[in-house]
PDB file of C-alpha atoms in Angstrom:
ATOM      1  CA  GLN A 288      99.410 101.316  71.647  1.00  0.00           C
ATOM      2  CA  VAL A 289      97.290 101.911  74.732  1.00  0.00           C
ATOM      3  CA  ARG A 290      98.848 103.755  77.623  1.00  0.00           C
ATOM      4  CA  LEU A 291      97.716 104.205  81.208  1.00  0.00           C
ATOM      5  CA  VAL A 292      98.809 106.876  83.639  1.00  0.00           C
ATOM      6  CA  GLU A 293      97.890 106.476  87.296  1.00  0.00           C
ATOM      7  CA  SER A 294      98.088 109.029  90.047  1.00  0.00           C
ATOM      8  CA  GLY A 295      96.866 109.788  93.537  1.00  0.00           C
ATOM      9  CA  GLY A 296      98.652 107.279  95.722  1.00  0.00           C
ATOM     10  CA  GLY A 297     100.583 108.218  98.805  1.00  0.00           C
ATOM     11  CA  LEU A 298     100.655 108.095 102.579  1.00  0.00           C
ATOM     12  CA  VAL A 299      97.379 108.473 104.438  1.00  0.00           C
ATOM     13  CA  GLN A 300      96.284 108.018 108.023  1.00  0.00           C
ATOM     14  CA  ALA A 301      93.811 105.311 108.961  1.00  0.00           C
ATOM     15  CA  GLY A 302      90.287 106.659 108.712  1.00  0.00           C
ATOM     16  CA  GLY A 303      91.275 109.127 106.034  1.00  0.00           C
ATOM     17  CA  SER A 304      90.458 109.375 102.342  1.00  0.00           C
ATOM     18  CA  LEU A 305      92.345 109.186  99.094  1.00  0.00           C
ATOM     19  CA  ARG A 306      91.383 109.452  95.434  1.00  0.00           C
ATOM     20  CA  LEU A 307      93.156 107.532  92.712  1.00  0.00           C
ATOM     21  CA  SER A 308      92.964 108.408  89.018  1.00  0.00           C
ATOM     22  CA  CYS A 309      93.858 106.505  85.879  1.00  0.00           C
ATOM     23  CA  THR A 310      93.742 107.926  82.371  1.00  0.00           C
ATOM     24  CA  ALA A 311      93.894 105.832  79.246  1.00  0.00           C
ATOM     25  CA  SER A 312      95.192 107.137  75.952  1.00  0.00           C
ATOM     26  CA  GLY A 313      96.419 105.922  72.594  1.00  0.00           C
ATOM     27  CA  SER A 314      94.797 103.750  69.957  1.00  0.00           C
ATOM     28  CA  ILE A 315      91.427 103.408  71.651  1.00  0.00           C
ATOM     29  CA  LEU A 316      88.218 102.994  69.706  1.00  0.00           C
ATOM     30  CA  ALA A 317      86.116 102.114  72.720  1.00  0.00           C
ATOM     31  CA  ILE A 318      86.656 101.283  76.367  1.00  0.00           C
ATOM     32  CA  ARG A 319      84.785  98.160  77.458  1.00  0.00           C
ATOM     33  CA  ALA A 320      85.662  98.283  81.126  1.00  0.00           C
ATOM     34  CA  MET A 321      87.975  99.928  83.617  1.00  0.00           C
ATOM     35  CA  GLY A 322      88.915  98.786  87.051  1.00  0.00           C
ATOM     36  CA  TRP A 323      91.196  98.797  90.032  1.00  0.00           C
ATOM     37  CA  TYR A 324      93.094  95.923  91.559  1.00  0.00           C
ATOM     38  CA  ARG A 325      95.567  95.854  94.403  1.00  0.00           C
ATOM     39  CA  GLN A 326      98.454  93.786  95.638  1.00  0.00           C
ATOM     40  CA  ALA A 327      99.543  93.921  99.235  1.00  0.00           C
ATOM     41  CA  PRO A 328     103.048  92.814 100.284  1.00  0.00           C
ATOM     42  CA  GLY A 329     103.302  89.060 100.200  1.00  0.00           C
ATOM     43  CA  LYS A 330      99.817  88.611  98.765  1.00  0.00           C
ATOM     44  CA  GLU A 331      98.293  87.994  95.373  1.00  0.00           C
ATOM     45  CA  ARG A 332      96.711  90.709  93.288  1.00  0.00           C
ATOM     46  CA  GLU A 333      93.009  91.065  94.037  1.00  0.00           C
ATOM     47  CA  LEU A 334      89.999  92.848  92.639  1.00  0.00           C
ATOM     48  CA  VAL A 335      89.001  96.173  94.164  1.00  0.00           C
ATOM     49  CA  ALA A 336      86.295  97.408  91.798  1.00  0.00           C
ATOM     50  CA  THR A 337      85.351  97.547  88.133  1.00  0.00           C
ATOM     51  CA  ILE A 338      83.076  99.721  86.025  1.00  0.00           C
ATOM     52  CA  SER A 339      81.703  98.716  82.657  1.00  0.00           C
ATOM     53  CA  SER A 340      80.833 100.694  79.561  1.00  0.00           C
ATOM     54  CA  ASP A 341      77.230 100.875  80.738  1.00  0.00           C
ATOM     55  CA  SER A 342      78.473 102.223  84.101  1.00  0.00           C
ATOM     56  CA  SER A 343      77.560  99.094  86.029  1.00  0.00           C
ATOM     57  CA  THR A 344      79.942  98.521  88.913  1.00  0.00           C
ATOM     58  CA  ASN A 345      81.331  95.564  90.799  1.00  0.00           C
ATOM     59  CA  TYR A 346      83.135  95.664  94.146  1.00  0.00           C
ATOM     60  CA  ALA A 347      85.047  93.254  96.279  1.00  0.00           C
ATOM     61  CA  ASP A 348      83.029  92.629  99.422  1.00  0.00           C
ATOM     62  CA  SER A 349      85.606  94.193 101.739  1.00  0.00           C
ATOM     63  CA  MET A 350      85.493  97.479  99.780  1.00  0.00           C
ATOM     64  CA  LYS A 351      81.732  97.871  99.556  1.00  0.00           C
ATOM     65  CA  GLY A 352      80.549 100.976 101.348  1.00  0.00           C
ATOM     66  CA  ARG A 353      84.076 102.386 101.699  1.00  0.00           C
ATOM     67  CA  PHE A 354      85.346 102.672  98.143  1.00  0.00           C
ATOM     68  CA  ALA A 355      83.590 104.113  95.095  1.00  0.00           C
ATOM     69  CA  ILE A 356      84.596 103.704  91.482  1.00  0.00           C
ATOM     70  CA  SER A 357      83.528 106.218  88.865  1.00  0.00           C
ATOM     71  CA  ARG A 358      84.411 107.166  85.360  1.00  0.00           C
ATOM     72  CA  ASP A 359      84.717 110.203  83.109  1.00  0.00           C
ATOM     73  CA  LYS A 360      84.023 108.795  79.670  1.00  0.00           C
ATOM     74  CA  ARG A 361      85.022 111.945  77.827  1.00  0.00           C
ATOM     75  CA  LYS A 362      88.472 111.850  79.411  1.00  0.00           C
ATOM     76  CA  ASN A 363      88.902 108.053  79.427  1.00  0.00           C
ATOM     77  CA  THR A 364      89.577 108.333  83.129  1.00  0.00           C
ATOM     78  CA  VAL A 365      88.564 106.094  86.003  1.00  0.00           C
ATOM     79  CA  PHE A 366      88.619 107.156  89.633  1.00  0.00           C
ATOM     80  CA  LEU A 367      88.716 105.271  92.896  1.00  0.00           C
ATOM     81  CA  GLN A 368      87.500 107.221  95.888  1.00  0.00           C
ATOM     82  CA  MET A 369      88.791 105.527  99.015  1.00  0.00           C
ATOM     83  CA  ASN A 370      87.142 106.450 102.317  1.00  0.00           C
ATOM     84  CA  LYS A 371      87.520 105.143 105.858  1.00  0.00           C
ATOM     85  CA  ILE A 372      90.868 103.758 104.842  1.00  0.00           C
ATOM     86  CA  GLU A 373      92.269 100.960 106.984  1.00  0.00           C
ATOM     87  CA  PRO A 374      95.870  99.787 107.493  1.00  0.00           C
ATOM     88  CA  GLU A 375      94.899  96.609 105.626  1.00  0.00           C
ATOM     89  CA  ASP A 376      94.345  98.742 102.527  1.00  0.00           C
ATOM     90  CA  THR A 377      98.085  99.271 102.211  1.00  0.00           C
ATOM     91  CA  ALA A 378      99.007  97.964  98.781  1.00  0.00           C
ATOM     92  CA  VAL A 379     100.050  98.824  95.277  1.00  0.00           C
ATOM     93  CA  TYR A 380      96.916  99.760  93.366  1.00  0.00           C
ATOM     94  CA  TYR A 381      96.782  98.906  89.683  1.00  0.00           C
ATOM     95  CA  CYS A 382      94.471 100.282  87.046  1.00  0.00           C
ATOM     96  CA  LYS A 383      93.276  97.931  84.318  1.00  0.00           C
ATOM     97  CA  VAL A 384      91.399  98.729  81.137  1.00  0.00           C
ATOM     98  CA  VAL A 385      89.795  96.553  78.510  1.00  0.00           C
ATOM     99  CA  VAL A 386      89.511  98.255  75.157  1.00  0.00           C
ATOM    100  CA  THR A 387      88.727  97.824  71.520  1.00  0.00           C
ATOM    101  CA  THR A 388      91.597  99.397  69.658  1.00  0.00           C
ATOM    102  CA  THR A 389      91.361 101.431  66.497  1.00  0.00           C
ATOM    103  CA  GLY A 390      92.622  98.283  64.795  1.00  0.00           C
ATOM    104  CA  LEU A 391      89.506  96.509  66.088  1.00  0.00           C
ATOM    105  CA  ARG A 392      91.477  94.363  68.490  1.00  0.00           C
ATOM    106  CA  TYR A 393      90.547  93.396  72.019  1.00  0.00           C
ATOM    107  CA  GLN A 394      93.261  94.518  74.405  1.00  0.00           C
ATOM    108  CA  GLU A 395      93.826  94.524  78.147  1.00  0.00           C
ATOM    109  CA  ARG A 396      96.296  96.916  79.712  1.00  0.00           C
ATOM    110  CA  TRP A 397      97.613  97.350  83.223  1.00  0.00           C
ATOM    111  CA  GLY A 398      98.938 100.540  84.719  1.00  0.00           C
ATOM    112  CA  GLN A 399     102.301 100.750  86.433  1.00  0.00           C
ATOM    113  CA  GLY A 400     100.719 100.822  89.864  1.00  0.00           C
ATOM    114  CA  THR A 401     100.497 103.467  92.532  1.00  0.00           C
ATOM    115  CA  MET A 402     101.435 102.819  96.148  1.00  0.00           C
ATOM    116  CA  VAL A 403      98.985 103.502  98.955  1.00  0.00           C
ATOM    117  CA  THR A 404     100.419 103.348 102.449  1.00  0.00           C
ATOM    118  CA  VAL A 405      98.130 103.621 105.457  1.00  0.00           C
ATOM    119  CA  SER A 406      99.537 104.585 108.829  1.00  0.00           C
ATOM    120  CA  SER A 407      97.718 103.546 111.982  1.00  0.00           C
TER     121      SER A 407
END
């Protein structure tokens, strides 16, 4: 069983910063990739950023230059540093991991989501 615990969401003023964290635990042999996605009210879930096992990153165009994804491999934790936050960034942010389990199975897991609300 792979478990994810997210933290760091909350209320922030436009132009401010916020840092999200997501820690994976459980039957993990190796983490292939970690990432963040978001879903705004009335919209579909969309990619924010991902980071692979070799630390290569991928960002949605609208987040480039404002958001930064990073990873602490020893702690199985991924971070999302959000800067210059805009009201349009209001959404539930979900962590996703892709792992190889100790049973040598490929598994994808989603976190429960953390709400980010931006006030203008």
